[in-house]
């Protein structure tokens, strides 16, 4: 077991937002990450211009938030620091048509996810710095944490350092969006993209929702009420994970009953067993060898048939309707409503 971390971790004292005083940052995109970065940078005193399509649904939101909005190409031409926060699947096109023609030597080209660089969808020119500042959080929480004077952990990677100032500039950016309040871990584009794709597929998004739905279906199919199944398998998960977030699995184990602890420790590995680990290793291999990224690019080129069908089926799962009706009935609905409103607001920007 290692008693020393091998990575460098940076905090607010390691960064200086004034590094960006003479720079204009173009934030391309105003969705989950884009709105959070643009607003946090702006509130940190950085000169920001948002780049959006003429017909973008996000324009009105960005302008209502007091930000300067123009087209992506014009934003890049005005900027010395370009933060690419459009969907991964359109970045190569946006780069070719709006970024590359307007990028100048000495500029920074920055990403929040390494996919397009690591899988060679974008080949940046020599003469620019290429960096990544990747919050380890959904975008609307990056904004909420900043507004609450809290931080969001992030990753930082330097792919190309032409100016010799790439890290100083990226750290200033990370501080300005609130990541250095929590901690910024230095990594590489490869490590970020492969770990992020794995985490969202096998644990955070894919794995956990599959577990929740199977648990819900097992109870409902055995005759238990949907309300009970929802509270047991979805709602309480937040409360459990909050404890894990605060103090590791042991904080959760120390808080639940001995009965839950014994049942969980003896049955957990029967539910998520060695076969699940084999599946995880298979999913990771598909990420590492580029199979997933090729599949995702082809899916988009075909107009997202599978994505749309799967998303529709997810929306139609009984747990969505049961959960929406229950959240309306309970005291915390105001908070949830706020979260759902935040999500709806950001989703409208998509
Ligand atoms: N979502 C998250 O929490 C996280 C995302 N990331 C990364 O951040 C990046 C952005 O993702 P995310 O914030 O989820 O993106 P969203 O889908 O939430 O937002 C996309 C934004 O880009 C705009 N956009 C879409 N297509 C184009 C286009 N062709 N040209 C110009 N603008 C366009 C949209 O506006 P409109 O369609 O109206 O033009 C919207 O404002 C990705 O690299 C992602 O991997 C990293 C960490 C977490
Ligand atoms: C967990 C999904 C994520 O990687 C994220 C919010 O970090 C994403 O791509 O949205
Ligand atoms: Mg992620
Ligand atoms: Mg991701």
PDB file of N, CA and C in Angstrom, residues 282-329:
ATOM      1  N   UNK A 282     -13.335  -5.693 -19.281  1.00  0.00           N
ATOM      2  CA  UNK A 282     -13.657  -5.719 -20.721  1.00  0.00           C
ATOM      3  C   UNK A 282     -14.014  -4.315 -21.202  1.00  0.00           C
ATOM      4  N   UNK A 283     -14.796  -3.601 -20.411  1.00  0.00           N
ATOM      5  CA  UNK A 283     -15.179  -2.221 -20.758  1.00  0.00           C
ATOM      6  C   UNK A 283     -13.941  -1.326 -20.801  1.00  0.00           C
ATOM      7  N   UNK A 284     -13.034  -1.525 -19.846  1.00  0.00           N
ATOM      8  CA  UNK A 284     -11.805  -0.718 -19.831  1.00  0.00           C
ATOM      9  C   UNK A 284     -10.962  -1.009 -21.068  1.00  0.00           C
ATOM     10  N   UNK A 285     -10.897  -2.253 -21.450  1.00  0.00           N
ATOM     11  CA  UNK A 285     -10.113  -2.621 -22.651  1.00  0.00           C
ATOM     12  C   UNK A 285     -10.690  -1.941 -23.891  1.00  0.00           C
ATOM     13  N   UNK A 286     -12.015  -1.878 -23.980  1.00  0.00           N
ATOM     14  CA  UNK A 286     -12.652  -1.223 -25.138  1.00  0.00           C
ATOM     15  C   UNK A 286     -12.347   0.273 -25.170  1.00  0.00           C
ATOM     16  N   UNK A 287     -12.157   0.846 -23.976  1.00  0.00           N
ATOM     17  CA  UNK A 287     -11.779   2.277 -23.888  1.00  0.00           C
ATOM     18  C   UNK A 287     -10.327   2.437 -24.312  1.00  0.00           C
ATOM     19  N   UNK A 288      -9.465   1.592 -23.769  1.00  0.00           N
ATOM     20  CA  UNK A 288      -8.027   1.727 -24.009  1.00  0.00           C
ATOM     21  C   UNK A 288      -7.659   1.481 -25.469  1.00  0.00           C
ATOM     22  N   UNK A 289      -8.346   0.545 -26.118  1.00  0.00           N
ATOM     23  CA  UNK A 289      -7.983   0.233 -27.520  1.00  0.00           C
ATOM     24  C   UNK A 289      -8.730   1.106 -28.514  1.00  0.00           C
ATOM     25  N   UNK A 290      -9.553   2.050 -28.014  1.00  0.00           N
ATOM     26  CA  UNK A 290     -10.227   3.001 -28.890  1.00  0.00           C
ATOM     27  C   UNK A 290     -11.557   2.510 -29.442  1.00  0.00           C
ATOM     28  N   UNK A 291     -11.936   1.284 -29.089  1.00  0.00           N
ATOM     29  CA  UNK A 291     -13.181   0.707 -29.626  1.00  0.00           C
ATOM     30  C   UNK A 291     -14.391   1.531 -29.215  1.00  0.00           C
ATOM     31  N   UNK A 292     -14.443   1.960 -27.956  1.00  0.00           N
ATOM     32  CA  UNK A 292     -15.602   2.752 -27.512  1.00  0.00           C
ATOM     33  C   UNK A 292     -15.664   4.072 -28.285  1.00  0.00           C
ATOM     34  N   UNK A 293     -14.552   4.756 -28.401  1.00  0.00           N
ATOM     35  CA  UNK A 293     -14.573   6.063 -29.059  1.00  0.00           C
ATOM     36  C   UNK A 293     -14.965   5.929 -30.525  1.00  0.00           C
ATOM     37  N   UNK A 294     -14.458   4.892 -31.190  1.00  0.00           N
ATOM     38  CA  UNK A 294     -14.853   4.670 -32.591  1.00  0.00           C
ATOM     39  C   UNK A 294     -16.355   4.418 -32.669  1.00  0.00           C
ATOM     40  N   UNK A 295     -16.876   3.621 -31.745  1.00  0.00           N
ATOM     41  CA  UNK A 295     -18.311   3.304 -31.732  1.00  0.00           C
ATOM     42  C   UNK A 295     -19.129   4.582 -31.518  1.00  0.00           C
ATOM     43  N   UNK A 296     -18.669   5.439 -30.619  1.00  0.00           N
ATOM     44  CA  UNK A 296     -19.404   6.671 -30.286  1.00  0.00           C
ATOM     45  C   UNK A 296     -19.365   7.647 -31.472  1.00  0.00           C
ATOM     46  N   UNK A 297     -18.238   7.733 -32.150  1.00  0.00           N
ATOM     47  CA  UNK A 297     -18.137   8.607 -33.325  1.00  0.00           C
ATOM     48  C   UNK A 297     -19.051   8.111 -34.438  1.00  0.00           C
ATOM     49  N   UNK A 298     -19.061   6.789 -34.679  1.00  0.00           N
ATOM     50  CA  UNK A 298     -19.933   6.214 -35.725  1.00  0.00           C
ATOM     51  C   UNK A 298     -21.401   6.401 -35.363  1.00  0.00           C
ATOM     52  N   UNK A 299     -21.730   6.247 -34.070  1.00  0.00           N
ATOM     53  CA  UNK A 299     -23.109   6.440 -33.606  1.00  0.00           C
ATOM     54  C   UNK A 299     -23.574   7.848 -33.938  1.00  0.00           C
ATOM     55  N   UNK A 300     -22.695   8.817 -33.736  1.00  0.00           N
ATOM     56  CA  UNK A 300     -23.072  10.216 -34.026  1.00  0.00           C
ATOM     57  C   UNK A 300     -23.152  10.459 -35.521  1.00  0.00           C
ATOM     58  N   UNK A 301     -22.266   9.847 -36.269  1.00  0.00           N
ATOM     59  CA  UNK A 301     -22.308  10.019 -37.729  1.00  0.00           C
ATOM     60  C   UNK A 301     -23.595   9.422 -38.307  1.00  0.00           C
ATOM     61  N   UNK A 302     -24.137   8.404 -37.597  1.00  0.00           N
ATOM     62  CA  UNK A 302     -25.382   7.753 -38.064  1.00  0.00           C
ATOM     63  C   UNK A 302     -26.626   8.457 -37.519  1.00  0.00           C
ATOM     64  N   UNK A 303     -26.437   9.526 -36.773  1.00  0.00           N
ATOM     65  CA  UNK A 303     -27.598  10.258 -36.255  1.00  0.00           C
ATOM     66  C   UNK A 303     -28.087   9.787 -34.907  1.00  0.00           C
ATOM     67  N   UNK A 304     -27.269   9.059 -34.170  1.00  0.00           N
ATOM     68  CA  UNK A 304     -27.548   8.644 -32.783  1.00  0.00           C
ATOM     69  C   UNK A 304     -28.777   7.734 -32.667  1.00  0.00           C
ATOM     70  N   UNK A 305     -28.929   6.701 -33.511  1.00  0.00           N
ATOM     71  CA  UNK A 305     -30.106   5.824 -33.403  1.00  0.00           C
ATOM     72  C   UNK A 305     -30.154   5.073 -32.075  1.00  0.00           C
ATOM     73  N   UNK A 306     -29.034   4.466 -31.686  1.00  0.00           N
ATOM     74  CA  UNK A 306     -29.041   3.674 -30.444  1.00  0.00           C
ATOM     75  C   UNK A 306     -29.178   4.583 -29.237  1.00  0.00           C
ATOM     76  N   UNK A 307     -28.419   5.695 -29.265  1.00  0.00           N
ATOM     77  CA  UNK A 307     -28.439   6.657 -28.146  1.00  0.00           C
ATOM     78  C   UNK A 307     -29.880   7.110 -27.892  1.00  0.00           C
ATOM     79  N   UNK A 308     -30.579   7.469 -28.963  1.00  0.00           N
ATOM     80  CA  UNK A 308     -31.952   7.983 -28.827  1.00  0.00           C
ATOM     81  C   UNK A 308     -32.886   6.916 -28.301  1.00  0.00           C
ATOM     82  N   UNK A 309     -32.725   5.695 -28.804  1.00  0.00           N
ATOM     83  CA  UNK A 309     -33.607   4.596 -28.369  1.00  0.00           C
ATOM     84  C   UNK A 309     -33.349   4.272 -26.901  1.00  0.00           C
ATOM     85  N   UNK A 310     -32.096   4.213 -26.501  1.00  0.00           N
ATOM     86  CA  UNK A 310     -31.757   3.880 -25.113  1.00  0.00           C
ATOM     87  C   UNK A 310     -32.217   4.972 -24.164  1.00  0.00           C
ATOM     88  N   UNK A 311     -32.053   6.240 -24.626  1.00  0.00           N
ATOM     89  CA  UNK A 311     -32.451   7.357 -23.765  1.00  0.00           C
ATOM     90  C   UNK A 311     -33.966   7.366 -23.565  1.00  0.00           C
ATOM     91  N   UNK A 312     -34.700   7.020 -24.638  1.00  0.00           N
ATOM     92  CA  UNK A 312     -36.165   6.965 -24.554  1.00  0.00           C
ATOM     93  C   UNK A 312     -36.595   5.868 -23.587  1.00  0.00           C
ATOM     94  N   UNK A 313     -35.940   4.724 -23.680  1.00  0.00           N
ATOM     95  CA  UNK A 313     -36.290   3.604 -22.790  1.00  0.00           C
ATOM     96  C   UNK A 313     -35.998   3.970 -21.340  1.00  0.00           C
ATOM     97  N   UNK A 314     -34.881   4.684 -21.125  1.00  0.00           N
ATOM     98  CA  UNK A 314     -34.535   5.109 -19.761  1.00  0.00           C
ATOM     99  C   UNK A 314     -35.605   6.058 -19.223  1.00  0.00           C
ATOM    100  N   UNK A 315     -36.027   6.986 -20.078  1.00  0.00           N
ATOM    101  CA  UNK A 315     -37.034   7.961 -19.642  1.00  0.00           C
ATOM    102  C   UNK A 315     -38.349   7.252 -19.309  1.00  0.00           C
ATOM    103  N   UNK A 316     -38.633   6.176 -20.034  1.00  0.00           N
ATOM    104  CA  UNK A 316     -39.910   5.478 -19.845  1.00  0.00           C
ATOM    105  C   UNK A 316     -39.872   4.437 -18.726  1.00  0.00           C
ATOM    106  N   UNK A 317     -38.701   4.235 -18.106  1.00  0.00           N
ATOM    107  CA  UNK A 317     -38.645   3.278 -16.989  1.00  0.00           C
ATOM    108  C   UNK A 317     -39.564   3.765 -15.869  1.00  0.00           C
ATOM    109  N   UNK A 318     -40.285   2.832 -15.273  1.00  0.00           N
ATOM    110  CA  UNK A 318     -41.279   3.167 -14.240  1.00  0.00           C
ATOM    111  C   UNK A 318     -40.690   4.027 -13.133  1.00  0.00           C
ATOM    112  N   UNK A 319     -39.417   3.811 -12.812  1.00  0.00           N
ATOM    113  CA  UNK A 319     -38.827   4.516 -11.669  1.00  0.00           C
ATOM    114  C   UNK A 319     -38.800   6.031 -11.892  1.00  0.00           C
ATOM    115  N   UNK A 320     -38.783   6.449 -13.188  1.00  0.00           N
ATOM    116  CA  UNK A 320     -38.757   7.903 -13.466  1.00  0.00           C
ATOM    117  C   UNK A 320     -40.089   8.539 -13.080  1.00  0.00           C
ATOM    118  N   UNK A 321     -41.179   7.890 -13.457  1.00  0.00           N
ATOM    119  CA  UNK A 321     -42.504   8.451 -13.145  1.00  0.00           C
ATOM    120  C   UNK A 321     -42.790   8.373 -11.653  1.00  0.00           C
ATOM    121  N   UNK A 322     -42.495   7.220 -11.068  1.00  0.00           N
ATOM    122  CA  UNK A 322     -42.728   7.054  -9.624  1.00  0.00           C
ATOM    123  C   UNK A 322     -41.908   8.080  -8.847  1.00  0.00           C
ATOM    124  N   UNK A 323     -40.631   8.259  -9.255  1.00  0.00           N
ATOM    125  CA  UNK A 323     -39.777   9.202  -8.541  1.00  0.00           C
ATOM    126  C   UNK A 323     -40.250  10.632  -8.674  1.00  0.00           C
ATOM    127  N   UNK A 324     -40.668  11.012  -9.879  1.00  0.00           N
ATOM    128  CA  UNK A 324     -41.131  12.395 -10.083  1.00  0.00           C
ATOM    129  C   UNK A 324     -42.349  12.678  -9.213  1.00  0.00           C
ATOM    130  N   UNK A 325     -43.280  11.721  -9.158  1.00  0.00           N
ATOM    131  CA  UNK A 325     -44.499  11.931  -8.347  1.00  0.00           C
ATOM    132  C   UNK A 325     -44.178  11.958  -6.862  1.00  0.00           C
ATOM    133  N   UNK A 326     -43.241  11.114  -6.442  1.00  0.00           N
ATOM    134  CA  UNK A 326     -42.901  11.102  -5.017  1.00  0.00           C
ATOM    135  C   UNK A 326     -42.161  12.376  -4.612  1.00  0.00           C
ATOM    136  N   UNK A 327     -41.249  12.857  -5.479  1.00  0.00           N
ATOM    137  CA  UNK A 327     -40.495  14.067  -5.124  1.00  0.00           C
ATOM    138  C   UNK A 327     -41.417  15.271  -4.957  1.00  0.00           C
ATOM    139  N   UNK A 328     -42.545  15.257  -5.677  1.00  0.00           N
ATOM    140  CA  UNK A 328     -43.531  16.329  -5.517  1.00  0.00           C
ATOM    141  C   UNK A 328     -44.206  16.266  -4.144  1.00  0.00           C
ATOM    142  N   UNK A 329     -44.244  15.090  -3.553  1.00  0.00           N
ATOM    143  CA  UNK A 329     -45.028  14.901  -2.321  1.00  0.00           C
ATOM    144  C   UNK A 329     -44.222  15.139  -1.048  1.00  0.00           C
TER     145      UNK A 329
END
